[in-house]
Short mmCIF file of C-alpha atoms and ligand atoms in Angstrom, two decimals:
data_model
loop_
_atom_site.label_atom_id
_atom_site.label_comp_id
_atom_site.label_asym_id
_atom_site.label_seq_id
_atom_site.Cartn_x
_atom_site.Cartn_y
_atom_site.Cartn_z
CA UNK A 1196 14.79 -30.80 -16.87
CA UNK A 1197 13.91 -34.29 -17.56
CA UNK A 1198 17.16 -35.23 -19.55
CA UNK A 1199 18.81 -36.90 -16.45
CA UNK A 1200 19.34 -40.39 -15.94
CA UNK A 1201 18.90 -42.03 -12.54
CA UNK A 1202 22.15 -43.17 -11.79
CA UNK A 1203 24.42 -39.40 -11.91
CA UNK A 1204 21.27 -37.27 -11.13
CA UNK A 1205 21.62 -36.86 -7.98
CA UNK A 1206 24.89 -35.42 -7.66
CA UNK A 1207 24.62 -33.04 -10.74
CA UNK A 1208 20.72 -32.21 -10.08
CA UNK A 1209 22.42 -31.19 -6.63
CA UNK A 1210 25.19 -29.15 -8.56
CA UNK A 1211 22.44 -27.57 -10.37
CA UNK A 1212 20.34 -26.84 -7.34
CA UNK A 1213 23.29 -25.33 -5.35
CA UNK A 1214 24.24 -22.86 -8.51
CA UNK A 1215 20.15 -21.88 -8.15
CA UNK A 1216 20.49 -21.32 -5.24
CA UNK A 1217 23.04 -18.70 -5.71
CA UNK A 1218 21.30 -17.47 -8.88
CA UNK A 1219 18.33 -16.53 -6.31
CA UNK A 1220 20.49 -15.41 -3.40
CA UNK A 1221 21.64 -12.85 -5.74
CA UNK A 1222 19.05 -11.82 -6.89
CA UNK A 1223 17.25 -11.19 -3.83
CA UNK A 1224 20.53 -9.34 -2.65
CA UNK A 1225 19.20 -7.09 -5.84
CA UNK A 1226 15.63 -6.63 -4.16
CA UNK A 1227 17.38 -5.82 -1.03
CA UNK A 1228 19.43 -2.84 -2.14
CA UNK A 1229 16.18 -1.59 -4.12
CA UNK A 1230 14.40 -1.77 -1.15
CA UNK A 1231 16.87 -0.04 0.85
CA UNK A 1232 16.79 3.04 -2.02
CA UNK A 1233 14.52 5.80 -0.19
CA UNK A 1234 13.08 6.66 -3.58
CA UNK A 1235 11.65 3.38 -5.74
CA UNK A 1236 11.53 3.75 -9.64
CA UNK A 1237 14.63 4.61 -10.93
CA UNK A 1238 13.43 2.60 -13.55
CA UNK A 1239 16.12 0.37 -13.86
CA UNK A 1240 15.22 -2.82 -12.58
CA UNK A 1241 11.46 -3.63 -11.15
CA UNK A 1242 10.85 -5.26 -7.78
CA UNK A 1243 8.30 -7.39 -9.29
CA UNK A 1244 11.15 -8.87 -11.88
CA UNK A 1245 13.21 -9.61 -9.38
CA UNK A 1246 10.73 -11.56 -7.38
CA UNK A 1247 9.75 -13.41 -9.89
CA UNK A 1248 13.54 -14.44 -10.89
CA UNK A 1249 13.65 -15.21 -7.02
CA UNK A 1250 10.39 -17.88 -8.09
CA UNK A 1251 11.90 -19.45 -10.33
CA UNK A 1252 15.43 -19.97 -9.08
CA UNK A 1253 13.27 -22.04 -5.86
CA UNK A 1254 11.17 -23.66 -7.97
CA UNK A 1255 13.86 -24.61 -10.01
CA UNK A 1256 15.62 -25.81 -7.00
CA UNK A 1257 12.97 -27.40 -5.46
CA UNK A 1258 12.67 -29.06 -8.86
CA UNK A 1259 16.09 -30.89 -8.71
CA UNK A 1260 16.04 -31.55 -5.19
CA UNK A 1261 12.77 -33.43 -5.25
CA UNK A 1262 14.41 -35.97 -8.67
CA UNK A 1263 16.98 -36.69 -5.82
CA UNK A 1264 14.43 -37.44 -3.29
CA UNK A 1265 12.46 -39.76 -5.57
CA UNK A 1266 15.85 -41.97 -5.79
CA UNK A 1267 15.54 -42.66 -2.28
CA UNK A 1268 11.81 -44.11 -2.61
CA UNK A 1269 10.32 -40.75 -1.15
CA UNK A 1270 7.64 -38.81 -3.15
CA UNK A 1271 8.35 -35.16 -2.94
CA UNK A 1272 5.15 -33.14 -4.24
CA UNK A 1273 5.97 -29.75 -4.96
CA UNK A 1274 2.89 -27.99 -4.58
CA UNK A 1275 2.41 -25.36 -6.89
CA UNK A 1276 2.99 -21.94 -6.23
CA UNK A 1277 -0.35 -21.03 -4.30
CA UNK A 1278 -1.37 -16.81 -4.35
CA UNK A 1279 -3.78 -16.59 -1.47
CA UNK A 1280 -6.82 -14.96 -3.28
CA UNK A 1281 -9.86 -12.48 -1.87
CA UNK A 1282 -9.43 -11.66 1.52
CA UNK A 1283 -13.34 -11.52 2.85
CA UNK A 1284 -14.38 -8.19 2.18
CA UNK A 1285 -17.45 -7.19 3.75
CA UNK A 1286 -20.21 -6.49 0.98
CA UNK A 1287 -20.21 -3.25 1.64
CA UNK A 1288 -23.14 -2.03 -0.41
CA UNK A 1289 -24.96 -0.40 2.45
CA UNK A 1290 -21.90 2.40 2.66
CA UNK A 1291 -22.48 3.36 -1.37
CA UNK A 1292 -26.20 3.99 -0.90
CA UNK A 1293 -25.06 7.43 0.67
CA UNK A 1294 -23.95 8.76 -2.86
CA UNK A 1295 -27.62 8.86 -3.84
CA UNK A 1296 -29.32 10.77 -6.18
CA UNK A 1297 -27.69 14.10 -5.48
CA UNK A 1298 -30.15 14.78 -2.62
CA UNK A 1299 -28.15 13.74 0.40
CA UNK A 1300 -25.54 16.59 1.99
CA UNK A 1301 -21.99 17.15 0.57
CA UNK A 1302 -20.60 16.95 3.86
CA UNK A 1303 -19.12 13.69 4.29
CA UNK A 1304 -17.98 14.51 8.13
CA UNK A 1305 -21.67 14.04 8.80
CA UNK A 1306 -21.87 10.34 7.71
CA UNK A 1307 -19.06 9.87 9.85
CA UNK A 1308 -21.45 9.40 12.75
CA UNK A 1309 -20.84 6.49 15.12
CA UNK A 1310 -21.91 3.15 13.47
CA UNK A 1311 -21.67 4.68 9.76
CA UNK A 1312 -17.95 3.37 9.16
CA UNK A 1313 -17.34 -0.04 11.47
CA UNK A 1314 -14.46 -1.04 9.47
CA UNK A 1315 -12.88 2.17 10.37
CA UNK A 1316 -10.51 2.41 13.11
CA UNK A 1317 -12.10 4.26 15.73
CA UNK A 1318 -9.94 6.31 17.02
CA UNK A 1319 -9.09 7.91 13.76
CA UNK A 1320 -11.98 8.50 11.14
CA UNK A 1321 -10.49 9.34 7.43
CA UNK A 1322 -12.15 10.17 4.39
CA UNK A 1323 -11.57 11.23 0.90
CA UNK A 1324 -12.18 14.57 -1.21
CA UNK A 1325 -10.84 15.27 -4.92
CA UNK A 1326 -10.60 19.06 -5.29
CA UNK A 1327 -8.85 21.26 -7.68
CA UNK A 1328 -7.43 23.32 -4.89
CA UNK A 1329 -5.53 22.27 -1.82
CA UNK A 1330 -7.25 24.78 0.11
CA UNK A 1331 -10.09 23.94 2.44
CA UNK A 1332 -11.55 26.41 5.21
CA UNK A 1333 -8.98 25.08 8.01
CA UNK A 1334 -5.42 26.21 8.47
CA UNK A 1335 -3.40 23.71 7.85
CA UNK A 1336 0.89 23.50 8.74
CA UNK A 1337 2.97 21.17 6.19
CA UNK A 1338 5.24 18.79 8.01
CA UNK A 1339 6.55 16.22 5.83
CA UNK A 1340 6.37 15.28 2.14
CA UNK A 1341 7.06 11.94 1.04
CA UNK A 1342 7.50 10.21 -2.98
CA UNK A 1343 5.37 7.57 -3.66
CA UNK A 1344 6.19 4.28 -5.43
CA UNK A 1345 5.35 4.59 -8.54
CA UNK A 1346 3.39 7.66 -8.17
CA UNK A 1347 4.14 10.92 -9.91
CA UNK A 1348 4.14 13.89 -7.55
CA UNK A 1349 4.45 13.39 -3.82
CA UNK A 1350 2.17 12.85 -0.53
CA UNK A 1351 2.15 16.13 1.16
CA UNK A 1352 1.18 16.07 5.09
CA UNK A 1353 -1.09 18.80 7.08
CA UNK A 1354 -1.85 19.36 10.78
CA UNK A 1355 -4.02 21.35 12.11
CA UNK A 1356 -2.38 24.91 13.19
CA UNK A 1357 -3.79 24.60 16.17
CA UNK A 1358 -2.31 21.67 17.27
CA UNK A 1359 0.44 23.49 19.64
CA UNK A 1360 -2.10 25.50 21.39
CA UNK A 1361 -5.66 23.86 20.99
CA UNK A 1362 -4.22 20.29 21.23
CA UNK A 1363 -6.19 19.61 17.75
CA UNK A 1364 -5.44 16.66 15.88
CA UNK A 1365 -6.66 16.62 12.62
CA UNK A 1366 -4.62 15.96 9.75
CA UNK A 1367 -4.68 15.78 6.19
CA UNK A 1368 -2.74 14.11 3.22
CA UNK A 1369 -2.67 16.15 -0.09
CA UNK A 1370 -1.58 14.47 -3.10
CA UNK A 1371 -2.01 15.52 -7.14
CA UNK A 1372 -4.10 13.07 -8.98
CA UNK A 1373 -1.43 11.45 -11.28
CA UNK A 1374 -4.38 11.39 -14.90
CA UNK A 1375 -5.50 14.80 -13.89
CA UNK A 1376 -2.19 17.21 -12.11
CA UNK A 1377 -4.73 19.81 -11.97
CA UNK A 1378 -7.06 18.15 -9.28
CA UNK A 1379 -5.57 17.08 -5.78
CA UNK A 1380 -7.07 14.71 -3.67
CA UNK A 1381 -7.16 14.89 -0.05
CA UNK A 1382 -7.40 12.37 3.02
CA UNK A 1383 -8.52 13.80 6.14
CA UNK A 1384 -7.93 12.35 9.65
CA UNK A 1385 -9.88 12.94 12.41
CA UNK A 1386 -12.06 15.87 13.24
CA UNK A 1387 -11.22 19.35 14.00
CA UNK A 1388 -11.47 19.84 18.20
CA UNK A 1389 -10.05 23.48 17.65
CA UNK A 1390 -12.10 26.31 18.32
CA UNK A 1391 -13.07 27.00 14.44
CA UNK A 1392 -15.11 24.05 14.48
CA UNK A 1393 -16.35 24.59 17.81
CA UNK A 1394 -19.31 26.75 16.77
CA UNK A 1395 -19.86 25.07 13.79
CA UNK A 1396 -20.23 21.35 14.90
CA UNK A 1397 -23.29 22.60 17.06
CA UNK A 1398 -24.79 23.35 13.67
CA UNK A 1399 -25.42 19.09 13.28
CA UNK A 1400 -27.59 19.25 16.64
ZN1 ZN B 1555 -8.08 22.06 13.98
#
């Protein structure tokens, strides 16, 4: 950049521009078949590489298209590339004062009272348990398993066995902790409605 001279820019700026084009057409054909590959990280090329090359073949273009424009008296401002920062989180720091000093219950399901967890979607609460076992005092059914980018060992997904004939719709998602294969952590969805919890949710009232 910045070797042309006024006169022939235009025309080979635009023959430059056109073959970027290409270069990044290509290239995103290349994020489109790894996107299309059920299983990411094969390891042999990186999403993230290719997007950038994408980048840089615009800005590049956008680079010799806007000389051209500046022949014709226009200003063409090519705004740098802008990453939309922080979405507004809420602060939060009300939730963490439940993992006091030790003294409040283990259980999380009873924080999930109404009110505790606003940013939740109501309709299905979730939380989060790391435990060296899979096991938990509900049967659970495994229907699906899925790999996860760039994790190690895959998502496995629970229902509730009672789901066919109680109409119960929790669910869980079991996955080995990638620094530490011998712990799993679980996310939970929704609360038990089949009878095994039936006698013991009365305990909270
Ligand atoms: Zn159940």
């Amino acid at each position: 950049m910045g070797t042309f001279l006024p006169e022939k820019s235009c025309s080979s700026n635009r023959k430059r521009a056109v073959e970027e084009m290409i270069k990044g057409r290509d290239v995103a054909t290349q994020l489109q078949n790894l996107l299309q590959k059920p299983c990411g990280g094969d390891g042999s090329v990186l999403a993230e590489e290719l997007v950038v090359e994408i980048l840089r073949s615009f800005t590049q273009t956008l680079s010799l298209m806007s000389s051209c424009c500046d022949e014709s008296g226009e200003v063409c401002q090519i705004p740098a590339t802008t990453t939309q920062v922080g979405s507004p989180s809420c602060g939060g720091g009300g939730d963490l004062r439940s993992v006091d000093s030790g003294e409040s219950s283990k259980m999380p399901a009873v924080k999930d009272r109404r009110g505790c967890y606003k940013r939740k979607k109501s309709t299905s609460e979730s939380w989060i348990t790391v435990s060296p076992t899979m096991e938990d005092s509900y049967a659970w059914r495994k229907y699906g398993q899925k790999q996860i980018l760039k994790a190690k060992f895959p998502r496995c997904y629970f229902r509730c066995t009672h789901k066919p004939d109680q109409g119960c719709l929790a669910t869980k998602q079991v996955q080995k902790i990638q620094e530490d294969p011998n712990m799993y952590q679980t996310k939970y969805f929704g609360f038990h409605t089949c009878g095994a919890l039936a006698s013991r949710k009365q305990h909270y009232y």
